[in-house]
GROMACS .gro file of C-alpha atoms in nm:
model
  455
    1MET     CA    1  -3.111   5.245   0.396
    2ASN     CA    2  -3.227   4.957   0.602
    3ASN     CA    3  -3.122   5.007   0.950
    4VAL     CA    4  -3.298   4.695   1.080
    5PRO     CA    5  -3.021   4.462   1.238
    6THR     CA    6  -2.985   4.125   1.077
    7THR     CA    7  -3.058   3.820   1.320
    8ASP     CA    8  -2.675   3.765   1.386
    9GLN     CA    9  -2.655   4.123   1.495
   10LEU     CA   10  -2.905   4.060   1.773
   11PRO     CA   11  -2.822   3.980   2.113
   12VAL     CA   12  -2.843   3.622   2.284
   13VAL     CA   13  -3.102   3.670   2.545
   14VAL     CA   14  -3.028   3.475   2.858
   15VAL     CA   15  -3.318   3.427   3.103
   16GLY     CA   16  -3.184   3.448   3.465
   17ALA     CA   17  -2.881   3.615   3.645
   18GLY     CA   18  -2.798   3.304   3.851
   19PRO     CA   19  -2.483   3.112   3.831
   20VAL     CA   20  -2.562   2.937   3.490
   21GLY     CA   21  -2.707   3.233   3.350
   22LEU     CA   22  -2.415   3.478   3.433
   23ALA     CA   23  -2.159   3.187   3.308
   24ALA     CA   24  -2.352   3.189   2.988
   25ALA     CA   25  -2.299   3.551   2.954
   26ALA     CA   26  -1.950   3.531   3.036
   27ARG     CA   27  -1.885   3.260   2.766
   28LEU     CA   28  -2.067   3.450   2.512
   29VAL     CA   29  -1.849   3.760   2.582
   30GLU     CA   30  -1.561   3.522   2.542
   31ARG     CA   31  -1.677   3.433   2.196
   32GLY     CA   32  -1.725   3.790   2.101
   33LEU     CA   33  -2.121   3.769   2.111
   34GLU     CA   34  -2.344   4.011   2.274
   35PRO     CA   35  -2.539   3.865   2.577
   36LEU     CA   36  -2.843   4.037   2.744
   37VAL     CA   37  -2.934   3.885   3.074
   38VAL     CA   38  -3.270   3.938   3.198
   39GLU     CA   39  -3.357   3.896   3.575
   40ALA     CA   40  -3.678   3.895   3.734
   41GLY     CA   41  -3.528   3.985   4.073
   42PRO     CA   42  -3.347   4.320   4.202
   43SER     CA   43  -3.003   4.160   4.207
   44ALA     CA   44  -2.782   3.871   4.073
   45GLY     CA   45  -2.854   3.542   4.224
   46THR     CA   46  -3.193   3.639   4.357
   47ALA     CA   47  -3.286   3.250   4.398
   48VAL     CA   48  -2.958   3.169   4.566
   49ARG     CA   49  -3.003   3.464   4.793
   50ASP     CA   50  -3.332   3.294   4.914
   51TRP     CA   51  -3.125   3.002   5.048
   52ALA     CA   52  -2.825   3.229   5.174
   53HIS     CA   53  -2.820   3.026   5.507
   54VAL     CA   54  -2.758   2.703   5.340
   55ARG     CA   55  -2.400   2.555   5.262
   56LEU     CA   56  -2.311   2.408   4.921
   57PHE     CA   57  -2.175   2.075   4.933
   58SER     CA   58  -1.942   2.175   4.645
   59PRO     CA   59  -1.639   2.390   4.747
   60TRP     CA   60  -1.546   2.716   4.571
   61SER     CA   61  -1.319   2.560   4.323
   62GLU     CA   62  -1.610   2.364   4.178
   63VAL     CA   63  -1.878   2.677   4.172
   64ILE     CA   64  -1.667   2.936   3.978
   65ASP     CA   65  -1.679   2.932   3.592
   66PRO     CA   66  -1.339   2.973   3.431
   67ALA     CA   67  -1.470   3.213   3.178
   68ALA     CA   68  -1.628   3.427   3.447
   69GLU     CA   69  -1.306   3.419   3.657
   70LYS     CA   70  -1.124   3.590   3.335
   71LEU     CA   71  -1.369   3.861   3.337
   72LEU     CA   72  -1.341   3.911   3.720
   73ALA     CA   73  -0.959   3.904   3.734
   74PRO     CA   74  -0.879   4.253   3.593
   75THR     CA   75  -1.109   4.413   3.840
   76GLY     CA   76  -0.920   4.306   4.141
   77TRP     CA   77  -1.154   4.057   4.243
   78VAL     CA   78  -0.994   3.811   4.504
   79ARG     CA   79  -1.072   3.436   4.437
   80PRO     CA   80  -1.214   3.266   4.747
   81ASP     CA   81  -1.018   2.978   4.886
   82GLY     CA   82  -1.104   2.695   4.650
   83ALA     CA   83  -1.106   2.437   4.925
   84ALA     CA   84  -1.360   2.632   5.123
   85TYR     CA   85  -1.746   2.576   5.119
   86PRO     CA   86  -1.964   2.886   5.035
   87THR     CA   87  -2.311   2.940   5.173
   88GLY     CA   88  -2.572   3.058   4.928
   89GLY     CA   89  -2.510   3.410   5.050
   90ASP     CA   90  -2.133   3.378   5.006
   91TRP     CA   91  -2.176   3.269   4.654
   92ALA     CA   92  -2.411   3.546   4.570
   93GLU     CA   93  -2.196   3.834   4.745
   94ARG     CA   94  -1.858   3.704   4.663
   95TYR     CA   95  -1.899   3.572   4.303
   96LEU     CA   96  -2.244   3.624   4.143
   97GLN     CA   97  -2.294   3.988   4.208
   98PRO     CA   98  -1.940   4.101   4.125
   99LEU     CA   99  -1.982   3.892   3.791
  100ALA     CA  100  -2.295   4.091   3.723
  101ASP     CA  101  -2.125   4.410   3.795
  102VAL     CA  102  -1.845   4.341   3.550
  103LEU     CA  103  -2.114   4.266   3.289
  104GLY     CA  104  -2.265   4.595   3.334
  105ASP     CA  105  -2.563   4.698   3.121
  106LYS     CA  106  -2.555   4.349   2.987
  107VAL     CA  107  -2.757   4.250   3.273
  108ARG     CA  108  -3.105   4.399   3.330
  109TYR     CA  109  -3.307   4.343   3.658
  110GLY     CA  110  -3.664   4.354   3.738
  111ALA     CA  111  -3.737   4.194   3.398
  112THR     CA  112  -3.978   3.898   3.416
  113VAL     CA  113  -4.010   3.698   3.089
  114THR     CA  114  -4.353   3.625   3.010
  115GLY     CA  115  -4.335   3.482   2.671
  116VAL     CA  116  -4.086   3.347   2.395
  117ALA     CA  117  -4.169   3.314   2.037
  118ARG     CA  118  -4.045   3.322   1.670
  119ALA     CA  119  -4.112   3.690   1.544
  120GLY     CA  120  -4.452   3.666   1.362
  121ARG     CA  121  -4.498   3.288   1.408
  122ASP     CA  122  -4.690   3.107   1.670
  123ARG     CA  123  -4.575   2.738   1.726
  124ILE     CA  124  -4.795   2.621   1.432
  125VAL     CA  125  -4.644   2.815   1.159
  126ASP     CA  126  -4.358   2.638   0.961
  127SER     CA  127  -4.318   2.885   0.672
  128GLY     CA  128  -3.974   3.080   0.722
  129ARG     CA  129  -3.975   2.994   1.086
  130ASP     CA  130  -3.595   2.934   1.122
  131GLU     CA  131  -3.504   3.274   0.943
  132GLN     CA  132  -3.711   3.471   1.205
  133PRO     CA  133  -3.567   3.611   1.518
  134PHE     CA  134  -3.679   3.535   1.843
  135THR     CA  135  -3.907   3.771   2.031
  136VAL     CA  136  -3.892   3.777   2.421
  137HIS     CA  137  -4.164   3.934   2.604
  138ILE     CA  138  -4.089   4.087   2.946
  139GLN     CA  139  -4.276   4.262   3.224
  140THR     CA  140  -4.089   4.546   3.394
  141ALA     CA  141  -4.100   4.594   3.769
  142ASP     CA  142  -4.322   4.895   3.715
  143GLY     CA  143  -4.577   4.687   3.538
  144GLY     CA  144  -4.470   4.780   3.198
  145GLU     CA  145  -4.432   4.560   2.899
  146GLU     CA  146  -4.146   4.536   2.624
  147ARG     CA  147  -4.032   4.299   2.372
  148ILE     CA  148  -3.677   4.229   2.279
  149SER     CA  149  -3.544   4.066   1.954
  150ALA     CA  150  -3.295   3.788   1.999
  151ARG     CA  151  -3.080   3.571   1.780
  152ALA     CA  152  -3.100   3.282   2.030
  153VAL     CA  153  -3.239   3.223   2.390
  154ILE     CA  154  -3.085   3.067   2.671
  155ASP     CA  155  -3.326   2.982   2.947
  156ALA     CA  156  -3.133   2.970   3.286
  157SER     CA  157  -3.425   3.062   3.505
  158GLY     CA  158  -3.410   2.743   3.719
  159THR     CA  159  -3.664   2.580   3.889
  160TRP     CA  160  -3.660   2.759   4.230
  161SER     CA  161  -3.994   2.937   4.182
  162THR     CA  162  -4.187   2.621   4.145
  163PRO     CA  163  -4.140   2.363   4.425
  164SER     CA  164  -4.316   2.047   4.398
  165PRO     CA  165  -4.614   1.982   4.625
  166LEU     CA  166  -4.694   1.765   4.920
  167GLY     CA  167  -4.931   1.535   4.732
  168ALA     CA  168  -4.764   1.216   4.631
  169ASN     CA  169  -4.931   1.225   4.288
  170GLY     CA  170  -4.749   1.551   4.189
  171LEU     CA  171  -5.049   1.759   4.265
  172PRO     CA  172  -5.124   1.938   4.599
  173ALA     CA  173  -5.280   1.724   4.844
  174LEU     CA  174  -5.631   1.767   4.946
  175GLY     CA  175  -5.630   2.066   5.192
  176GLU     CA  176  -5.269   2.163   5.122
  177LYS     CA  177  -5.340   2.501   4.993
  178THR     CA  178  -5.584   2.597   5.281
  179ALA     CA  179  -5.310   2.500   5.530
  180ALA     CA  180  -5.049   2.711   5.366
  181ASP     CA  181  -4.996   2.899   5.677
  182ARG     CA  182  -4.834   2.592   5.832
  183ILE     CA  183  -4.652   2.458   5.532
  184ALA     CA  184  -4.329   2.581   5.406
  185TYR     CA  185  -4.119   2.453   5.089
  186ARG     CA  186  -3.783   2.590   5.182
  187VAL     CA  187  -3.515   2.478   5.414
  188PRO     CA  188  -3.579   2.700   5.736
  189ASP     CA  189  -3.317   2.942   5.839
  190LEU     CA  190  -3.291   2.883   6.217
  191GLY     CA  191  -3.048   3.150   6.251
  192ASP     CA  192  -3.362   3.392   6.222
  193PRO     CA  193  -3.522   3.451   6.543
  194ALA     CA  194  -3.870   3.457   6.392
  195VAL     CA  195  -3.814   3.142   6.200
  196ARG     CA  196  -3.650   2.966   6.515
  197ALA     CA  197  -3.946   3.059   6.710
  198ARG     CA  198  -4.181   2.891   6.448
  199TYR     CA  199  -4.014   2.533   6.498
  200ALA     CA  200  -3.875   2.572   6.845
  201GLY     CA  201  -4.054   2.324   7.085
  202LYS     CA  202  -4.288   2.207   6.786
  203ARG     CA  203  -4.338   1.880   6.621
  204THR     CA  204  -4.242   1.932   6.247
  205ALA     CA  205  -4.300   1.698   5.970
  206VAL     CA  206  -4.021   1.707   5.699
  207VAL     CA  207  -4.124   1.546   5.364
  208GLY     CA  208  -3.863   1.455   5.102
  209SER     CA  209  -3.552   1.234   5.073
  210GLY     CA  210  -3.282   1.449   4.918
  211ALA     CA  211  -3.020   1.683   5.037
  212SER     CA  212  -3.252   1.952   5.137
  213ALA     CA  213  -3.459   1.706   5.360
  214PHE     CA  214  -3.121   1.605   5.497
  215THR     CA  215  -3.029   1.975   5.573
  216ALA     CA  216  -3.355   2.043   5.744
  217LEU     CA  217  -3.367   1.727   5.955
  218ALA     CA  218  -3.011   1.804   6.075
  219ALA     CA  219  -3.108   2.165   6.139
  220LEU     CA  220  -3.420   2.072   6.344
  221ALA     CA  221  -3.196   1.797   6.520
  222ASP     CA  222  -2.953   2.084   6.651
  223LEU     CA  223  -3.253   2.278   6.752
  224ALA     CA  224  -3.401   2.008   6.964
  225LYS     CA  225  -3.071   1.981   7.153
  226GLU     CA  226  -3.138   2.328   7.263
  227GLU     CA  227  -3.506   2.353   7.293
  228ASP     CA  228  -3.735   2.080   7.454
  229GLY     CA  229  -4.020   1.955   7.270
  230THR     CA  230  -3.860   2.001   6.932
  231HIS     CA  231  -3.901   1.684   6.717
  232ALA     CA  232  -3.907   1.622   6.348
  233VAL     CA  233  -4.106   1.358   6.168
  234TRP     CA  234  -3.941   1.242   5.855
  235ILE     CA  235  -4.175   1.125   5.598
  236LEU     CA  236  -4.042   0.913   5.298
  237ARG     CA  237  -4.265   0.783   5.018
  238ARG     CA  238  -4.019   0.469   5.021
  239GLY     CA  239  -3.866   0.233   5.277
  240ILE     CA  240  -3.498   0.312   5.438
  241THR     CA  241  -3.244   0.123   5.262
  242GLY     CA  242  -2.838   0.140   5.250
  243SER     CA  243  -2.862   0.424   5.031
  244THR     CA  244  -3.121   0.658   5.172
  245PHE     CA  245  -2.866   0.869   5.345
  246GLY     CA  246  -2.650   0.907   5.033
  247GLY     CA  247  -2.289   0.794   4.982
  248GLY     CA  248  -2.163   0.888   5.327
  249GLU     CA  249  -1.787   0.857   5.358
  250THR     CA  250  -1.757   0.724   4.992
  251ASP     CA  251  -1.897   1.013   4.840
  252GLN     CA  252  -1.658   1.211   4.640
  253LEU     CA  253  -1.814   1.530   4.743
  254PRO     CA  254  -1.743   1.494   5.136
  255ALA     CA  255  -1.987   1.763   5.234
  256ARG     CA  256  -2.273   1.594   5.080
  257GLY     CA  257  -2.193   1.259   5.219
  258ALA     CA  258  -2.131   1.431   5.577
  259LEU     CA  259  -2.504   1.577   5.537
  260GLY     CA  260  -2.663   1.233   5.483
  261LEU     CA  261  -2.456   1.113   5.781
  262ARG     CA  262  -2.593   1.416   5.992
  263ALA     CA  263  -2.972   1.331   5.903
  264LYS     CA  264  -2.900   0.968   5.987
  265ALA     CA  265  -2.768   1.075   6.329
  266ALA     CA  266  -3.084   1.278   6.385
  267VAL     CA  267  -3.291   0.961   6.372
  268GLU     CA  268  -3.064   0.746   6.543
  269GLU     CA  269  -3.027   0.995   6.850
  270GLY     CA  270  -3.412   1.042   6.856
  271HIS     CA  271  -3.457   1.384   6.737
  272ALA     CA  272  -3.646   1.275   6.435
  273SER     CA  273  -3.867   0.963   6.373
  274ALA     CA  274  -3.893   0.822   6.027
  275VAL     CA  275  -4.222   0.717   5.867
  276THR     CA  276  -4.179   0.508   5.556
  277GLY     CA  277  -4.395   0.414   5.264
  278PHE     CA  278  -4.621   0.715   5.329
  279ARG     CA  279  -4.766   0.890   5.035
  280THR     CA  280  -4.966   1.190   5.129
  281GLN     CA  281  -5.312   1.230   5.004
  282ALA     CA  282  -5.457   1.491   5.231
  283VAL     CA  283  -5.400   1.743   5.501
  284GLU     CA  284  -5.658   1.787   5.776
  285ARG     CA  285  -5.683   2.036   6.053
  286ASP     CA  286  -5.704   1.910   6.406
  287ASP     CA  287  -5.768   2.230   6.609
  288ASP     CA  288  -5.439   2.430   6.566
  289ARG     CA  289  -5.256   2.143   6.435
  290LEU     CA  290  -5.232   1.940   6.109
  291VAL     CA  291  -5.291   1.573   6.041
  292LEU     CA  292  -5.133   1.417   5.726
  293VAL     CA  293  -5.327   1.119   5.580
  294ALA     CA  294  -5.168   0.870   5.328
  295GLU     CA  295  -5.329   0.733   5.011
  296ASP     CA  296  -5.366   0.407   5.216
  297GLY     CA  297  -5.575   0.555   5.473
  298ARG     CA  298  -5.290   0.582   5.750
  299ARG     CA  299  -5.307   0.908   5.970
  300LEU     CA  300  -5.011   1.048   6.134
  301ASP     CA  301  -5.023   1.199   6.486
  302PRO     CA  302  -5.088   1.573   6.474
  303VAL     CA  303  -4.796   1.805   6.373
  304ASP     CA  304  -4.757   2.183   6.435
  305GLU     CA  305  -4.557   2.273   6.100
  306VAL     CA  306  -4.488   2.086   5.763
  307ILE     CA  307  -4.173   2.134   5.574
  308VAL     CA  308  -4.215   1.990   5.204
  309LEU     CA  309  -3.892   1.941   5.037
  310THR     CA  310  -4.004   1.703   4.744
  311GLY     CA  311  -3.810   1.838   4.469
  312LEU     CA  312  -3.850   2.129   4.209
  313ARG     CA  313  -3.989   2.149   3.869
  314PRO     CA  314  -3.950   2.379   3.569
  315ASP     CA  315  -4.189   2.662   3.471
  316LEU     CA  316  -4.266   2.600   3.110
  317SER     CA  317  -4.559   2.849   3.082
  318PHE     CA  318  -4.370   3.126   2.885
  319LEU     CA  319  -4.228   2.879   2.643
  320SER     CA  320  -4.565   2.756   2.499
  321GLU     CA  321  -4.512   2.926   2.166
  322VAL     CA  322  -4.180   2.772   2.092
  323ARG     CA  323  -4.134   2.404   1.990
  324LEU     CA  324  -3.954   2.211   2.268
  325GLY     CA  325  -3.855   1.836   2.278
  326LEU     CA  326  -3.916   1.729   2.634
  327ASP     CA  327  -3.913   1.392   2.795
  328GLU     CA  328  -4.253   1.284   2.890
  329ARG     CA  329  -4.151   1.213   3.259
  330LEU     CA  330  -3.862   1.456   3.342
  331GLN     CA  331  -3.963   1.743   3.123
  332ALA     CA  332  -3.590   1.750   3.049
  333PRO     CA  333  -3.463   1.774   2.678
  334THR     CA  334  -3.542   1.451   2.510
  335ALA     CA  335  -3.185   1.337   2.455
  336LEU     CA  336  -3.042   1.442   2.814
  337ALA     CA  337  -3.335   1.249   3.003
  338PRO     CA  338  -3.175   0.901   3.004
  339LEU     CA  339  -2.867   1.039   3.133
  340ILE     CA  340  -3.037   1.167   3.443
  341ASP     CA  341  -3.329   0.955   3.488
  342PRO     CA  342  -3.377   0.866   3.881
  343ASN     CA  343  -3.599   0.591   3.758
  344VAL     CA  344  -3.305   0.436   3.630
  345HIS     CA  345  -3.019   0.507   3.833
  346SER     CA  346  -2.935   0.714   4.159
  347CYS     CA  347  -2.577   0.792   4.083
  348GLY     CA  348  -2.450   1.157   4.126
  349THR     CA  349  -2.235   1.116   3.827
  350VAL     CA  350  -2.402   1.225   3.505
  351TYR     CA  351  -2.205   1.212   3.164
  352PRO     CA  352  -2.082   1.539   3.032
  353HIS     CA  353  -2.337   1.674   2.777
  354GLY     CA  354  -2.387   2.005   2.585
  355VAL     CA  355  -2.541   2.147   2.266
  356ASN     CA  356  -2.653   1.813   2.120
  357GLU     CA  357  -2.834   1.679   2.426
  358LEU     CA  358  -2.974   2.034   2.498
  359SER     CA  359  -3.105   2.110   2.135
  360HIS     CA  360  -3.475   2.114   2.060
  361PRO     CA  361  -3.682   2.117   1.744
  362GLU     CA  362  -3.694   2.485   1.758
  363LYS     CA  363  -3.339   2.578   1.657
  364GLY     CA  364  -3.166   2.850   1.876
  365ILE     CA  365  -3.349   2.792   2.206
  366HIS     CA  366  -3.171   2.592   2.501
  367LEU     CA  367  -3.264   2.519   2.842
  368VAL     CA  368  -2.964   2.508   3.057
  369GLY     CA  369  -2.875   2.463   3.425
  370MET     CA  370  -3.142   2.344   3.671
  371LYS     CA  371  -3.404   2.380   3.417
  372SER     CA  372  -3.258   2.162   3.181
  373TYR     CA  373  -3.268   1.871   3.440
  374GLY     CA  374  -3.660   1.919   3.451
  375ARG     CA  375  -3.755   1.715   3.755
  376ALA     CA  376  -3.441   1.525   3.809
  377PRO     CA  377  -3.258   1.622   4.132
  378THR     CA  378  -2.881   1.563   4.051
  379PHE     CA  379  -2.761   1.881   3.904
  380LEU     CA  380  -2.419   2.023   3.986
  381ALA     CA  381  -2.292   2.373   3.919
  382MET     CA  382  -1.999   2.235   3.704
  383THR     CA  383  -2.250   2.050   3.458
  384GLY     CA  384  -2.415   2.394   3.398
  385TYR     CA  385  -2.093   2.573   3.335
  386GLU     CA  386  -2.007   2.296   3.069
  387GLN     CA  387  -2.340   2.318   2.912
  388VAL     CA  388  -2.296   2.676   2.832
  389ARG     CA  389  -1.959   2.661   2.731
  390SER     CA  390  -2.068   2.417   2.463
  391ILE     CA  391  -2.381   2.612   2.369
  392ALA     CA  392  -2.195   2.953   2.340
  393ALA     CA  393  -1.946   2.757   2.098
  394ALA     CA  394  -2.233   2.646   1.898
  395ILE     CA  395  -2.381   2.964   1.857
  396ALA     CA  396  -2.053   3.119   1.756
  397GLY     CA  397  -2.038   2.850   1.491
  398ASP     CA  398  -1.741   2.661   1.651
  399ARG     CA  399  -1.909   2.302   1.639
  400GLU     CA  400  -1.581   2.122   1.707
  401ALA     CA  401  -1.551   2.294   2.043
  402ALA     CA  402  -1.918   2.265   2.102
  403GLU     CA  403  -1.891   1.888   2.070
  404ARG     CA  404  -1.569   1.860   2.294
  405VAL     CA  405  -1.612   1.853   2.652
  406GLU     CA  406  -1.364   1.750   2.907
  407LEU     CA  407  -1.525   1.693   3.265
  408THR     CA  408  -1.460   1.478   3.548
  409LEU     CA  409  -1.786   1.493   3.783
  410PRO     CA  410  -1.761   1.359   4.144
  411GLU     CA  411  -1.918   1.022   4.208
  412THR     CA  412  -2.193   0.982   4.462
  413GLY     CA  413  -2.086   0.656   4.605
  414VAL     CA  414  -2.448   0.536   4.570
  415CYS     CA  415  -2.492   0.307   4.283
  416GLY     CA  416  -2.747   0.087   4.129
  417GLY     CA  417  -3.118   0.160   4.034
  418ALA     CA  418  -3.350   0.373   4.231
  419GLY     CA  419  -3.559   0.088   4.328
  420LEU     CA  420  -3.904  -0.014   4.234
  421PHE     CA  421  -4.203   0.175   4.347
  422ASP     CA  422  -4.302  -0.038   4.629
  423GLU     CA  423  -3.994  -0.254   4.654
  424PRO     CA  424  -3.702  -0.009   4.712
  425ASP     CA  425  -3.456  -0.285   4.812
  426ALA     CA  426  -3.493  -0.471   4.476
  427THR     CA  427  -3.228  -0.297   4.284
  428GLN     CA  428  -3.007  -0.128   4.541
  429ALA     CA  429  -2.638  -0.209   4.520
  430ASP     CA  430  -2.376  -0.190   4.782
  431PRO     CA  431  -2.342   0.193   4.869
  432GLY     CA  432  -1.994   0.170   4.931
  433GLY     CA  433  -1.911   0.037   4.581
  434GLY     CA  434  -1.835   0.354   4.408
  435CYS     CA  435  -1.912   0.203   4.069
  436CYS     CA  436  -2.037   0.508   3.894
  437ALA     CA  437  -1.730   0.659   3.770
  438ALA     CA  438  -1.734   0.802   3.421
  439PRO     CA  439  -1.450   0.833   3.190
  440ALA     CA  440  -1.264   1.166   3.238
  441THR     CA  441  -1.310   1.268   2.870
  442LEU     CA  442  -1.637   1.204   2.680
  443GLN     CA  443  -1.733   1.339   2.350
  444ILE     CA  444  -2.059   1.512   2.340
  445GLY     CA  445  -2.325   1.387   2.114
  446ILE     CA  446  -2.157   1.066   2.047
  447GLY     CA  447  -2.337   0.864   2.295
  448ALA     CA  448  -2.294   0.790   2.659
  449PRO     CA  449  -2.056   0.496   2.731
  450ALA     CA  450  -2.189   0.223   2.952
  451ALA     CA  451  -2.093   0.255   3.315
  452SER     CA  452  -2.013  -0.030   3.534
  453GLY     CA  453  -2.228  -0.146   3.807
  454GLY     CA  454  -2.551  -0.108   3.631
  455CYS     CA  455  -2.580   0.265   3.685
   0.00000   0.00000   0.00000
């Protein structure tokens, strides 16, 4: 008798035990499918725990997946106040870890995925490809190696492990690697005495223009009020426009709008100075300090520390033997990229999307969550939860449910294009316009409707 399981009897391997990976597992369980979540770290939400001190700008009501809540409810789990805003630490301890605990042996820790392929087929071979299961290669914490057979693979490994560099061309600036002892790529936790001492009384360059940069600027401004000599130099690759600080009071995520206003206050109150149109080419040593040099030859006054918050990017190295369809700019799935491309719009609203937009030439593999956005910065947790709901339905054979999505996303309050490379004012619309609303109900895979306001 042949005891080898058929492909549809194999588990669906989910890479990453973060918010979207665990939501994927919950959705698969809901559908009667067997998930196996493999997590490189020692606990659920390992990446989230790295920014435990940072508060989300989405409240609890928007960061808990409904299927996950159904799994948690019988355990006596107490749902946090939906109107409160968790920190990363809260999210990990009060939701992600309890969810992983409920899933039990469906979650494996200390398992780093090193490769994904079709069994017996490299990416070149066509013959019989779609009939073969996937084989997922992992390295265990003790250095051992294993192979896991899977009917499908959902990659929710995120982008946290691969921050973008200081160099404006996407590559490390000259001297960036040798100055690594003075360069950080995360929002500093100034509640940690050792980290506080690193920045107190120092001149720190903050490079970036998103929510992470706003958070760092606000934290350093608070430190400057307590520690003389503390100052932030905010380095932007573009100019300052009406939308630089986000949606402000018009943002439907109030905490996100408030964060931008805090960054603006840091500049206006003199705790931070802004340097615009500065695209870093090199980092030079000046005794015990660093000097940043732009592509146009400008040199900044020396700084003690540099915090680089220029975005994140997906690690695609372990997917080299599967056939992905990725946009050449964003490294996001080809059909999704136009909906999230920051070259086209700066709206926080992204049309609901699912299995059709997240499918690849290789059937049965899906990139979800932050990783599905490639290098685009606008991801929201609720978007990821909808992604995996749709994908789980598709794997279960329920195509109608897979293509039906009802999701209303908050608007950013910032509309219009992201601006031309050297002319940031060229296409910016009124930041108070709130023109980027998407209809409350959209059908996945039927094409995005036109939004008003040119977003």
